[in-house]
Coordinates of C-alpha atoms in Angstrom, one line a residue:
Chain A
X1 CA -13.9 -30.7 36.1
X2 CA -10.6 -30.7 34.7
X3 CA -7.8 -32.4 37.4
X4 CA -7.0 -30.8 40.1
X5 CA -5.9 -27.1 39.6
X6 CA -2.4 -26.8 40.8
X7 CA 0.7 -26.2 39.7
X8 CA 1.7 -30.2 39.2
X9 CA -0.8 -29.7 36.5
X10 CA 0.3 -29.2 33.0
X11 CA -2.1 -28.3 30.0
X12 CA -1.3 -28.3 26.0
X13 CA -4.1 -28.5 23.2
X14 CA -4.6 -29.6 20.2
X15 CA -7.0 -29.4 17.6
X16 CA -9.1 -31.9 16.1
X17 CA -8.2 -32.9 11.9
X18 CA -9.3 -35.3 10.0
X19 CA -5.9 -37.6 9.8
X20 CA -7.8 -37.8 13.1
X21 CA -10.5 -39.3 12.7
X22 CA -12.1 -42.6 11.0
X23 CA -15.0 -44.1 9.1
X24 CA -17.6 -44.2 12.1
X25 CA -16.9 -39.8 12.0
X26 CA -15.1 -39.8 15.0
X27 CA -11.3 -39.6 16.6
X28 CA -9.7 -43.1 15.8
X29 CA -9.1 -44.2 19.5
X30 CA -5.8 -45.2 19.1
X31 CA -4.5 -41.3 18.6
X32 CA -5.3 -40.1 21.9
X33 CA -2.1 -42.4 22.7
X34 CA -0.8 -39.5 20.1
X35 CA -2.2 -36.6 21.8
X36 CA -1.3 -38.0 25.2
X37 CA 1.9 -38.0 24.2
X38 CA 1.7 -34.9 22.3
X39 CA 1.2 -33.8 25.5
X40 CA 3.6 -34.7 27.5
X41 CA 6.3 -34.1 24.7
X42 CA 5.6 -29.7 25.6
X43 CA 5.7 -31.1 29.0
X44 CA 9.3 -32.2 29.3
X45 CA 10.0 -28.9 26.9
X46 CA 8.4 -26.6 29.8
X47 CA 10.6 -28.3 31.8
X48 CA 13.8 -27.3 29.5
X49 CA 14.1 -30.7 28.1
X50 CA 14.1 -31.6 24.7
X51 CA 13.4 -35.7 23.7
X52 CA 15.8 -35.0 20.7
X53 CA 19.1 -33.3 22.9
X54 CA 17.8 -36.4 25.4
X55 CA 18.7 -38.7 23.0
X56 CA 21.4 -37.0 20.9
X57 CA 23.1 -35.1 23.6
X58 CA 22.2 -37.4 26.7
X59 CA 22.4 -40.8 24.9
X60 CA 18.8 -41.6 26.5
X61 CA 15.2 -41.8 25.7
X62 CA 11.9 -42.7 26.9
X63 CA 9.7 -45.5 25.6
X64 CA 6.6 -46.4 27.3
X65 CA 6.0 -49.3 29.1
X66 CA 2.0 -49.9 30.0
X67 CA -0.5 -47.6 28.8
X68 CA -4.8 -47.9 30.1
X69 CA -7.0 -46.0 28.7
X70 CA -10.7 -45.3 29.3
X71 CA -12.9 -44.4 26.0
X72 CA -16.0 -41.7 27.6
X73 CA -17.1 -39.7 24.9
X74 CA -16.1 -39.3 21.0
X75 CA -13.6 -36.5 19.5
X76 CA -14.8 -35.0 16.4
X77 CA -13.4 -32.9 12.9
X78 CA -12.3 -29.4 14.4
X79 CA -12.2 -30.2 18.3
X80 CA -10.3 -28.5 20.1
X81 CA -8.7 -31.0 23.4
X82 CA -7.0 -30.2 26.5
X83 CA -4.8 -32.5 27.6
X84 CA -3.1 -33.3 30.7
X85 CA -0.5 -34.1 33.0
X86 CA 0.1 -35.3 36.3
X87 CA 3.2 -37.1 37.8
X88 CA 1.7 -40.0 40.1
X89 CA 4.5 -41.4 41.1
X90 CA 7.7 -42.3 40.1
X91 CA 11.2 -43.5 40.9
X92 CA 14.7 -43.5 39.5
X93 CA 14.2 -45.4 36.4
X94 CA 10.4 -44.2 35.9
X95 CA 7.4 -43.0 36.2
X96 CA 3.9 -43.2 35.7
X97 CA 1.4 -40.3 34.9
X98 CA -2.2 -39.8 35.0
X99 CA -3.5 -37.8 31.3
X100 CA -6.7 -36.4 30.2
X101 CA -8.2 -35.1 27.5
X102 CA -11.0 -32.6 27.5
X103 CA -13.4 -31.1 24.9
X104 CA -13.1 -27.3 24.6
X105 CA -16.4 -25.8 24.9
X106 CA -18.1 -22.5 23.0
X107 CA -16.6 -20.3 26.3
X108 CA -13.2 -21.8 25.8
X109 CA -13.2 -24.4 28.9
X110 CA -13.3 -27.4 29.3
X111 CA -16.0 -29.4 29.0
X112 CA -16.5 -32.7 28.2
X113 CA -13.5 -35.2 29.7
X114 CA -13.6 -37.3 26.5
X115 CA -10.9 -39.8 27.8
X116 CA -8.5 -40.9 30.3
X117 CA -5.7 -42.6 31.3
X118 CA -2.1 -44.1 33.1
X119 CA 1.2 -44.1 31.4
X120 CA 4.2 -46.2 32.8
X121 CA 7.5 -44.6 31.1
X122 CA 10.6 -45.8 31.6
X123 CA 13.8 -44.1 30.6
X124 CA 15.9 -46.7 28.9
X125 CA 19.5 -46.0 26.8
X126 CA 18.9 -44.8 23.8
X127 CA 20.9 -47.4 21.9
X128 CA 21.0 -50.3 23.9
X129 CA 16.7 -50.4 24.9
X130 CA 18.4 -50.7 29.0
X131 CA 16.7 -49.2 31.4
X132 CA 18.8 -46.3 33.1
X133 CA 18.8 -43.5 35.8
X134 CA 16.4 -40.5 35.1
X135 CA 19.1 -37.8 34.3
X136 CA 18.9 -35.7 38.1
X137 CA 18.5 -32.1 36.4
X138 CA 14.9 -33.0 34.7
X139 CA 14.5 -34.9 37.8
X140 CA 14.7 -32.1 39.5
X141 CA 13.3 -29.7 37.3
X142 CA 10.1 -32.3 37.7
X143 CA 9.3 -31.7 41.4
Chain B
X1 CA 13.1 -17.1 1.7
X2 CA 9.6 -18.3 2.6
X3 CA 7.2 -17.8 -0.6
X4 CA 6.8 -14.8 -0.7
X5 CA 5.6 -12.3 2.1
X6 CA 1.7 -10.7 1.3
X7 CA -1.7 -10.7 2.3
X8 CA -2.3 -14.1 0.3
X9 CA 0.9 -16.5 1.9
X10 CA -1.3 -18.5 4.8
X11 CA 1.0 -19.6 7.2
X12 CA 0.5 -22.3 10.4
X13 CA 3.3 -23.5 12.5
X14 CA 3.2 -27.1 13.7
X15 CA 5.6 -29.1 15.7
X16 CA 7.4 -32.7 15.2
X17 CA 6.6 -35.1 17.2
X18 CA 7.6 -38.9 17.9
X19 CA 4.5 -40.2 15.8
X20 CA 6.2 -38.2 12.6
X21 CA 9.3 -39.9 12.4
X22 CA 10.2 -42.8 11.1
X23 CA 13.3 -45.5 11.7
X24 CA 15.4 -43.3 9.8
X25 CA 15.5 -40.8 12.8
X26 CA 13.4 -38.3 10.4
X27 CA 10.2 -37.2 9.5
X28 CA 8.3 -39.8 7.6
X29 CA 7.1 -39.2 4.1
X30 CA 3.6 -39.4 3.7
X31 CA 3.1 -37.0 7.1
X32 CA 4.1 -34.2 5.4
X33 CA 0.6 -33.7 3.7
X34 CA -0.8 -34.2 7.4
X35 CA 1.1 -31.3 7.8
X36 CA -0.2 -29.4 4.5
X37 CA -3.9 -30.8 4.9
X38 CA -3.5 -28.8 8.7
X39 CA -2.7 -25.7 7.0
X40 CA -5.4 -26.1 4.5
X41 CA -7.6 -26.4 7.7
X42 CA -6.4 -23.4 9.4
X43 CA -6.4 -21.4 6.5
X44 CA -9.9 -22.1 6.3
X45 CA -10.9 -21.6 9.9
X46 CA -8.9 -18.3 9.4
X47 CA -11.5 -17.6 6.6
X48 CA -14.0 -18.0 9.4
X49 CA -15.1 -22.1 7.9
X50 CA -15.2 -25.3 9.8
X51 CA -14.8 -28.7 7.5
X52 CA -17.5 -30.5 9.9
X53 CA -19.9 -27.4 9.7
X54 CA -19.6 -27.5 6.1
X55 CA -19.8 -30.9 6.0
X56 CA -22.7 -31.6 8.7
X57 CA -24.5 -27.9 8.3
X58 CA -23.6 -27.7 3.7
X59 CA -22.6 -30.9 3.1
X60 CA -19.9 -30.2 0.9
X61 CA -16.5 -31.5 1.5
X62 CA -13.1 -30.9 -0.2
X63 CA -10.9 -33.9 -1.2
X64 CA -7.9 -34.0 -2.3
X65 CA -7.9 -34.5 -6.3
X66 CA -4.1 -34.8 -6.8
X67 CA -0.4 -34.0 -4.8
X68 CA 2.5 -33.3 -5.8
X69 CA 5.4 -32.9 -3.2
X70 CA 8.9 -32.6 -4.2
X71 CA 11.0 -33.7 -0.4
X72 CA 14.7 -31.7 -0.1
X73 CA 15.4 -31.7 3.7
X74 CA 14.7 -33.7 6.1
X75 CA 12.7 -32.8 9.6
X76 CA 13.7 -34.3 12.8
X77 CA 11.8 -34.6 16.0
X78 CA 11.6 -31.1 18.1
X79 CA 11.9 -29.5 15.5
X80 CA 9.2 -26.5 14.9
X81 CA 8.0 -26.2 11.3
X82 CA 5.9 -22.9 9.7
X83 CA 3.6 -24.5 7.0
X84 CA 2.4 -22.1 4.1
X85 CA -0.4 -21.7 2.4
X86 CA -0.8 -20.1 -1.3
X87 CA -4.3 -20.5 -3.7
X88 CA -2.8 -20.2 -7.6
X89 CA -5.5 -21.2 -9.6
X90 CA -9.3 -21.7 -9.2
X91 CA -13.0 -22.1 -10.5
X92 CA -15.8 -23.1 -9.2
X93 CA -15.5 -26.7 -7.9
X94 CA -11.5 -26.6 -6.8
X95 CA -8.4 -24.7 -6.6
X96 CA -5.1 -25.5 -6.9
X97 CA -2.5 -24.5 -3.3
X98 CA 1.1 -24.1 -3.5
X99 CA 2.2 -24.9 -0.1
X100 CA 6.0 -25.3 1.7
X101 CA 7.0 -26.4 4.8
X102 CA 9.9 -24.3 6.6
X103 CA 12.1 -25.4 9.3
X104 CA 12.3 -22.6 11.7
X105 CA 15.2 -21.5 13.0
X106 CA 16.9 -20.4 16.6
X107 CA 15.6 -16.9 16.0
X108 CA 12.5 -18.1 15.3
X109 CA 12.2 -17.6 12.1
X110 CA 12.0 -19.7 8.4
X111 CA 15.2 -20.6 8.0
X112 CA 15.3 -23.8 5.5
X113 CA 12.0 -25.5 3.0
X114 CA 12.4 -29.4 4.0
X115 CA 9.7 -30.0 1.3
X116 CA 6.8 -27.9 -1.0
X117 CA 4.5 -29.1 -3.4
X118 CA 1.0 -28.6 -5.1
X119 CA -2.4 -29.7 -4.1
X120 CA -5.6 -29.7 -6.3
X121 CA -8.7 -30.0 -3.9
X122 CA -12.5 -30.2 -5.5
X123 CA -15.3 -29.3 -3.7
X124 CA -18.1 -32.5 -3.8
X125 CA -21.3 -33.3 -2.2
X126 CA -20.9 -34.9 1.6
X127 CA -23.3 -37.7 0.6
X128 CA -22.5 -38.6 -2.5
X129 CA -18.7 -37.3 -3.5
X130 CA -20.0 -36.0 -6.7
X131 CA -18.6 -32.1 -7.7
X132 CA -20.3 -29.8 -6.6
X133 CA -19.4 -26.1 -6.3
X134 CA -17.6 -23.7 -3.9
X135 CA -19.5 -22.0 -1.5
X136 CA -20.4 -18.4 -2.3
X137 CA -19.9 -17.5 0.6
X138 CA -16.6 -19.2 1.1
X139 CA -15.1 -18.2 -2.3
X140 CA -15.5 -14.7 -1.2
X141 CA -13.5 -15.2 1.6
X142 CA -10.5 -16.4 0.5
X143 CA -11.0 -13.6 -2.1
Chain C
X1 CA 4.7 -69.9 24.2
X2 CA 2.0 -68.4 22.6
X3 CA -1.6 -68.2 23.9
X4 CA -3.0 -71.4 25.0
X5 CA -3.6 -73.3 21.8
X6 CA -6.9 -74.3 20.8
X7 CA -9.9 -73.4 17.9
X8 CA -10.6 -70.0 20.3
X9 CA -7.4 -68.6 19.9
X10 CA -7.3 -66.5 16.0
X11 CA -4.0 -65.6 15.0
X12 CA -2.9 -63.3 12.0
X13 CA 0.7 -62.0 10.6
X14 CA 1.3 -58.6 10.2
X15 CA 4.5 -56.9 8.6
X16 CA 6.7 -54.0 10.4
X17 CA 6.8 -50.9 7.6
X18 CA 8.2 -47.6 7.8
X19 CA 5.4 -46.4 8.7
X20 CA 4.6 -48.3 11.7
X21 CA 8.3 -47.3 13.2
X22 CA 9.6 -44.4 14.9
X23 CA 13.1 -42.3 15.6
X24 CA 13.8 -44.3 17.8
X25 CA 14.1 -47.2 15.7
X26 CA 11.3 -49.3 16.7
X27 CA 7.4 -49.9 16.7
X28 CA 5.5 -46.4 17.7
X29 CA 3.8 -47.9 20.5
X30 CA 0.4 -46.9 19.8
X31 CA 0.6 -48.9 16.6
X32 CA 0.4 -52.2 19.0
X33 CA -3.8 -50.7 19.2
X34 CA -3.6 -50.7 15.2
X35 CA -1.8 -54.2 14.8
X36 CA -4.4 -55.2 17.7
X37 CA -7.4 -54.3 15.4
X38 CA -6.3 -55.4 12.4
X39 CA -6.5 -59.1 13.6
X40 CA -10.3 -58.1 15.8
X41 CA -11.2 -57.2 12.1
X42 CA -9.8 -60.7 10.8
X43 CA -11.3 -62.9 13.3
X44 CA -14.8 -61.1 12.6
X45 CA -13.8 -61.7 8.8
X46 CA -13.2 -65.1 9.8
X47 CA -16.6 -66.0 11.1
X48 CA -18.2 -64.0 8.6
X49 CA -18.4 -60.6 9.3
X50 CA -18.0 -57.4 7.3
X51 CA -18.1 -54.0 10.2
X52 CA -18.4 -52.4 6.8
X53 CA -21.5 -54.3 6.3
X54 CA -22.2 -54.1 10.0
X55 CA -22.4 -50.6 9.4
X56 CA -24.1 -50.1 6.1
X57 CA -26.8 -52.8 6.2
X58 CA -26.9 -53.5 9.8
X59 CA -26.4 -49.9 12.1
X60 CA -24.1 -51.3 14.1
X61 CA -20.3 -50.6 15.0
X62 CA -18.1 -51.6 17.7
X63 CA -16.0 -49.1 19.3
X64 CA -13.3 -49.5 21.6
X65 CA -14.0 -48.4 25.2
X66 CA -11.2 -49.9 27.1
X67 CA -7.9 -50.8 26.3
X68 CA -5.2 -52.0 28.5
X69 CA -1.4 -52.9 27.3
X70 CA 2.2 -54.0 27.9
X71 CA 4.7 -53.4 25.9
X72 CA 7.9 -56.1 26.7
X73 CA 10.4 -55.9 23.5
X74 CA 10.3 -54.0 20.8
X75 CA 9.5 -55.1 16.8
X76 CA 11.4 -53.7 14.2
X77 CA 11.6 -53.1 10.8
X78 CA 10.6 -55.7 8.4
X79 CA 9.7 -57.9 11.4
X80 CA 7.5 -60.1 11.0
X81 CA 4.5 -60.4 13.6
X82 CA 1.6 -63.0 14.7
X83 CA -1.0 -60.9 16.4
X84 CA -4.1 -63.3 18.4
X85 CA -7.0 -62.8 19.6
X86 CA -9.4 -64.1 22.1
X87 CA -12.1 -64.2 23.6
X88 CA -12.2 -63.4 28.1
X89 CA -15.8 -62.1 28.6
X90 CA -18.6 -61.2 27.2
X91 CA -22.5 -59.4 27.4
X92 CA -25.6 -58.9 25.3
X93 CA -23.9 -55.3 24.1
X94 CA -19.8 -55.3 25.0
X95 CA -16.9 -58.1 25.4
X96 CA -13.7 -58.2 26.7
X97 CA -10.8 -59.5 24.5
X98 CA -7.0 -60.3 25.2
X99 CA -4.4 -60.0 22.6
X100 CA -0.8 -60.4 22.3
X101 CA 1.8 -59.4 19.8
X102 CA 4.7 -62.4 18.6
X103 CA 7.9 -62.0 16.6
X104 CA 8.1 -64.3 14.2
X105 CA 11.4 -66.2 14.3
X106 CA 13.6 -66.9 11.2
X107 CA 12.3 -71.4 11.9
X108 CA 8.2 -69.4 10.9
X109 CA 7.2 -70.0 14.5
X110 CA 5.9 -67.2 17.4
X111 CA 9.3 -67.3 19.0
X112 CA 9.2 -63.7 21.1
X113 CA 6.1 -61.8 22.7
X114 CA 6.6 -58.4 22.0
X115 CA 3.1 -56.7 23.8
X116 CA 0.0 -57.8 24.9
X117 CA -3.2 -56.3 26.0
X118 CA -6.8 -56.5 27.0
X119 CA -9.3 -54.5 24.9
X120 CA -13.0 -53.8 25.7
X121 CA -15.2 -53.1 23.0
X122 CA -19.1 -53.0 23.0
X123 CA -21.8 -52.6 20.2
X124 CA -23.3 -49.3 19.6
X125 CA -25.3 -47.7 16.7
X126 CA -24.1 -46.7 14.6
X127 CA -25.6 -43.0 14.1
X128 CA -26.1 -42.5 17.6
X129 CA -23.5 -44.5 19.5
X130 CA -25.4 -45.1 21.8
X131 CA -25.1 -48.7 23.0
X132 CA -27.4 -51.9 21.1
X133 CA -26.9 -55.2 21.7
X134 CA -24.3 -57.8 18.9
X135 CA -26.1 -58.9 16.4
X136 CA -27.4 -62.6 17.2
X137 CA -26.0 -64.7 14.3
X138 CA -22.6 -62.8 15.2
X139 CA -22.6 -63.3 18.6
X140 CA -23.4 -67.4 17.5
X141 CA -20.8 -66.8 14.9
X142 CA -18.6 -66.6 17.1
X143 CA -19.1 -69.2 19.9
Chain D
X1 CA -7.2 -52.7 -16.9
X2 CA -4.3 -53.1 -14.7
X3 CA -0.7 -52.0 -15.9
X4 CA 0.7 -54.2 -18.7
X5 CA 0.8 -57.6 -17.7
X6 CA 4.8 -58.6 -18.0
X7 CA 7.0 -59.8 -15.4
X8 CA 8.1 -56.2 -14.5
X9 CA 4.9 -55.3 -12.9
X10 CA 5.0 -56.7 -9.4
X11 CA 1.7 -57.0 -7.5
X12 CA 0.6 -57.0 -3.7
X13 CA -2.5 -56.9 -1.7
X14 CA -4.0 -55.0 0.9
X15 CA -6.5 -54.6 3.5
X16 CA -8.1 -51.2 4.3
X17 CA -8.7 -51.2 8.5
X18 CA -10.4 -48.6 10.4
X19 CA -6.7 -47.1 10.6
X20 CA -7.2 -46.0 7.3
X21 CA -10.5 -44.3 6.9
X22 CA -11.8 -40.3 7.5
X23 CA -14.3 -39.3 9.0
X24 CA -15.5 -38.7 5.2
X25 CA -15.7 -42.2 5.6
X26 CA -13.1 -43.0 3.2
X27 CA -9.3 -44.2 2.4
X28 CA -7.5 -40.8 3.8
X29 CA -5.5 -39.7 1.0
X30 CA -1.6 -39.7 2.4
X31 CA -2.2 -43.3 3.2
X32 CA -2.2 -44.2 -0.4
X33 CA 1.7 -43.7 -0.1
X34 CA 1.8 -46.3 3.1
X35 CA 0.1 -48.3 0.6
X36 CA 2.7 -47.9 -2.3
X37 CA 5.5 -48.1 0.3
X38 CA 4.7 -51.2 1.6
X39 CA 4.2 -53.1 -2.2
X40 CA 7.9 -50.6 -2.9
X41 CA 8.7 -52.9 0.2
X42 CA 7.4 -56.0 -0.6
X43 CA 9.1 -56.0 -4.4
X44 CA 12.1 -55.5 -2.9
X45 CA 12.3 -58.0 -0.7
X46 CA 10.5 -60.4 -3.3
X47 CA 13.7 -59.5 -5.2
X48 CA 16.2 -60.2 -2.2
X49 CA 16.5 -57.6 0.1
X50 CA 15.5 -56.7 3.2
X51 CA 15.4 -53.2 4.2
X52 CA 16.8 -53.5 7.7
X53 CA 19.6 -55.3 6.6
X54 CA 20.3 -52.5 3.6
X55 CA 20.0 -49.9 6.4
X56 CA 22.0 -52.1 9.4
X57 CA 24.1 -53.9 7.4
X58 CA 25.0 -51.8 4.5
X59 CA 24.3 -48.9 5.9
X60 CA 22.6 -47.8 2.5
X61 CA 18.9 -46.3 3.1
X62 CA 15.9 -45.6 0.0
X63 CA 14.5 -42.1 0.8
X64 CA 11.4 -40.8 -1.4
X65 CA 12.8 -37.9 -3.4
X66 CA 9.5 -37.3 -5.3
X67 CA 5.8 -38.2 -5.3
X68 CA 2.9 -36.7 -7.6
X69 CA -0.3 -38.9 -7.4
X70 CA -3.8 -38.3 -8.4
X71 CA -7.1 -39.8 -6.8
X72 CA -9.1 -41.1 -8.9
X73 CA -12.2 -43.0 -6.8
X74 CA -12.5 -43.2 -3.2
X75 CA -11.9 -46.9 -1.2
X76 CA -13.6 -47.8 2.0
X77 CA -14.1 -50.0 4.8
X78 CA -13.3 -53.4 4.7
X79 CA -12.1 -53.1 0.8
X80 CA -9.4 -55.2 -0.3
X81 CA -6.8 -53.8 -2.8
X82 CA -3.9 -54.0 -5.0
X83 CA -0.8 -52.7 -5.4
X84 CA 1.4 -52.4 -8.4
X85 CA 5.5 -50.9 -8.6
X86 CA 6.6 -50.8 -12.1
X87 CA 10.0 -49.1 -12.0
X88 CA 10.5 -46.2 -15.3
X89 CA 13.7 -45.2 -15.2
X90 CA 17.1 -45.6 -13.2
X91 CA 20.5 -44.6 -12.8
X92 CA 23.3 -45.7 -9.9
X93 CA 21.3 -43.3 -7.0
X94 CA 17.9 -42.9 -8.0
X95 CA 14.7 -44.6 -10.0
X96 CA 11.4 -44.1 -10.5
X97 CA 8.5 -46.4 -10.2
X98 CA 4.9 -46.1 -11.5
X99 CA 2.3 -47.1 -8.6
X100 CA -2.0 -48.3 -8.8
X101 CA -4.0 -49.0 -6.7
X102 CA -7.3 -51.0 -7.6
X103 CA -9.8 -52.1 -6.1
X104 CA -10.4 -55.9 -5.4
X105 CA -13.8 -57.0 -7.1
X106 CA -16.0 -59.7 -5.9
X107 CA -15.3 -62.2 -8.6
X108 CA -11.1 -61.8 -7.0
X109 CA -9.9 -59.5 -9.8
X110 CA -8.5 -55.7 -9.9
X111 CA -11.9 -53.9 -11.3
X112 CA -11.5 -50.3 -10.8
X113 CA -8.4 -48.3 -10.8
X114 CA -8.6 -45.5 -8.1
X115 CA -5.2 -43.7 -7.5
X116 CA -1.9 -44.0 -9.3
X117 CA 1.2 -41.6 -8.9
X118 CA 5.1 -41.8 -9.9
X119 CA 7.7 -41.9 -6.8
X120 CA 11.3 -40.8 -7.2
X121 CA 13.0 -42.6 -4.8
X122 CA 17.1 -42.3 -4.4
X123 CA 19.7 -44.4 -2.3
X124 CA 21.3 -42.6 0.7
X125 CA 24.1 -43.3 3.2
X126 CA 22.1 -44.6 6.1
X127 CA 24.4 -41.9 8.7
X128 CA 24.7 -38.9 6.5
X129 CA 21.6 -38.7 3.7
X130 CA 24.3 -37.9 1.5
X131 CA 23.6 -40.0 -2.1
X132 CA 25.4 -43.0 -2.8
X133 CA 25.0 -45.9 -5.3
X134 CA 22.5 -48.3 -5.2
X135 CA 24.2 -51.9 -4.3
X136 CA 24.9 -53.0 -7.5
X137 CA 23.7 -56.8 -6.3
X138 CA 19.8 -55.1 -5.7
X139 CA 20.1 -53.5 -8.6
X140 CA 21.2 -56.4 -10.3
X141 CA 17.9 -58.5 -8.6
X142 CA 16.1 -55.8 -10.0
X143 CA 17.0 -56.1 -13.7

């Protein structure tokens, strides 16, 4: 069963294309980090924030400080996946997120957990890469 | 203006994520080939065909034989793009496709042509990579 | 200082190209998993084993079961990096590896630790993806 | 036989890793554009120029304006490839390059032509992306 249902779980769907697979016939494991990031980007967008605007207008960027990922089952070409994002902790300059990738079944519902992990991101100045505070309005929007 | 309006132009939309960009601040040029392929995959899916099923059940695959791409304007992080596919010629074992990438404007409509190209694909046996005939039902579905 | 000098630390060097960077001007974090894998591949090759041969001739593959990576400092376009591999534990079907990425300085020596992690790989049947024993001669060669 | 032997042909070698392959068991076709670019980068480096320095110190970048690529034979995991670069024409703001990818045989020599293409690159201001003149010392070094 996917991550606990609730307002605080964000979900977005992606499709597996040729570019994502490797000679083993399955999704190349590093690509789940891309999927997780796409979902975080859509999560921020759903909260009203574009990372391009954050970078250009506010001079802040999120960088990834740590990733921990467990690979349980392989995804294959043409699979549809649901990627989830839940904030599990967070302070003024960083936050921890739990993310999962589920394969969508024939009934259109998440069926098998393929991959899960914890990602720690930090807010930095887009020029110097020094840690800085997450903008207040962004933090408020994520509450 | 996007490729001539008509039943024979297939369009699908994608979003530019961090993974797609390079240190120039724009989409890495090789990634347009990925975008073009995602659109071809969705075009086949819209016609009722999954490439994973073609490969596993029918033992056929499409490979790319030739690409010609012109890069006109850069795309950036968070841009939404419309990718089009038009079949421009085709025989029994291969076909030529014209593809374009347009940036979607604030009004939700294609606004600027960023990249365009011609892609030649060929049908091969999934085991031997020898040329083979495109399945009849697939050709019929694309008419 | 790089991982403890010793016969059991394998090192290989790579160069950062445009394809590796993102719009932040630095190496996209998921790409360190690619760098780590290239180093593991060269480590196996140095022990006399090609993964293509393992897959085709022996029907075995290594899959990644878990990754844990900490990102300390960014790498940039044109940087030369040294990637290390050390086996930290291992049984009959899997093993744990510690890996690091160091930036090479002007003197040609590793200068700054950029990224480090632990990777757990498992040996599986190349057809069924079921866990299987690591070939004895491979285990012997890694001792 | 590889591109005409001569001082004006630059060659560099790369290895095919898991990250380069797709579920067809071969190198994903878009990745030859990455290989071609790595070779162009090493060609510029051999002439004494780092693109990172060109970008940061001189405010100029090369962008790709057009690519034309023909895919002849597939490369596979663990293959070693030789990538060549020859300048075929060039003015003050751009140049055309012919590039090939050959598979290295057991004797360590290029054996089979896998892929070839023509790439047109243009020099632009790194901030505005407007066309600008290729630095004289770079042009001189490439003669």
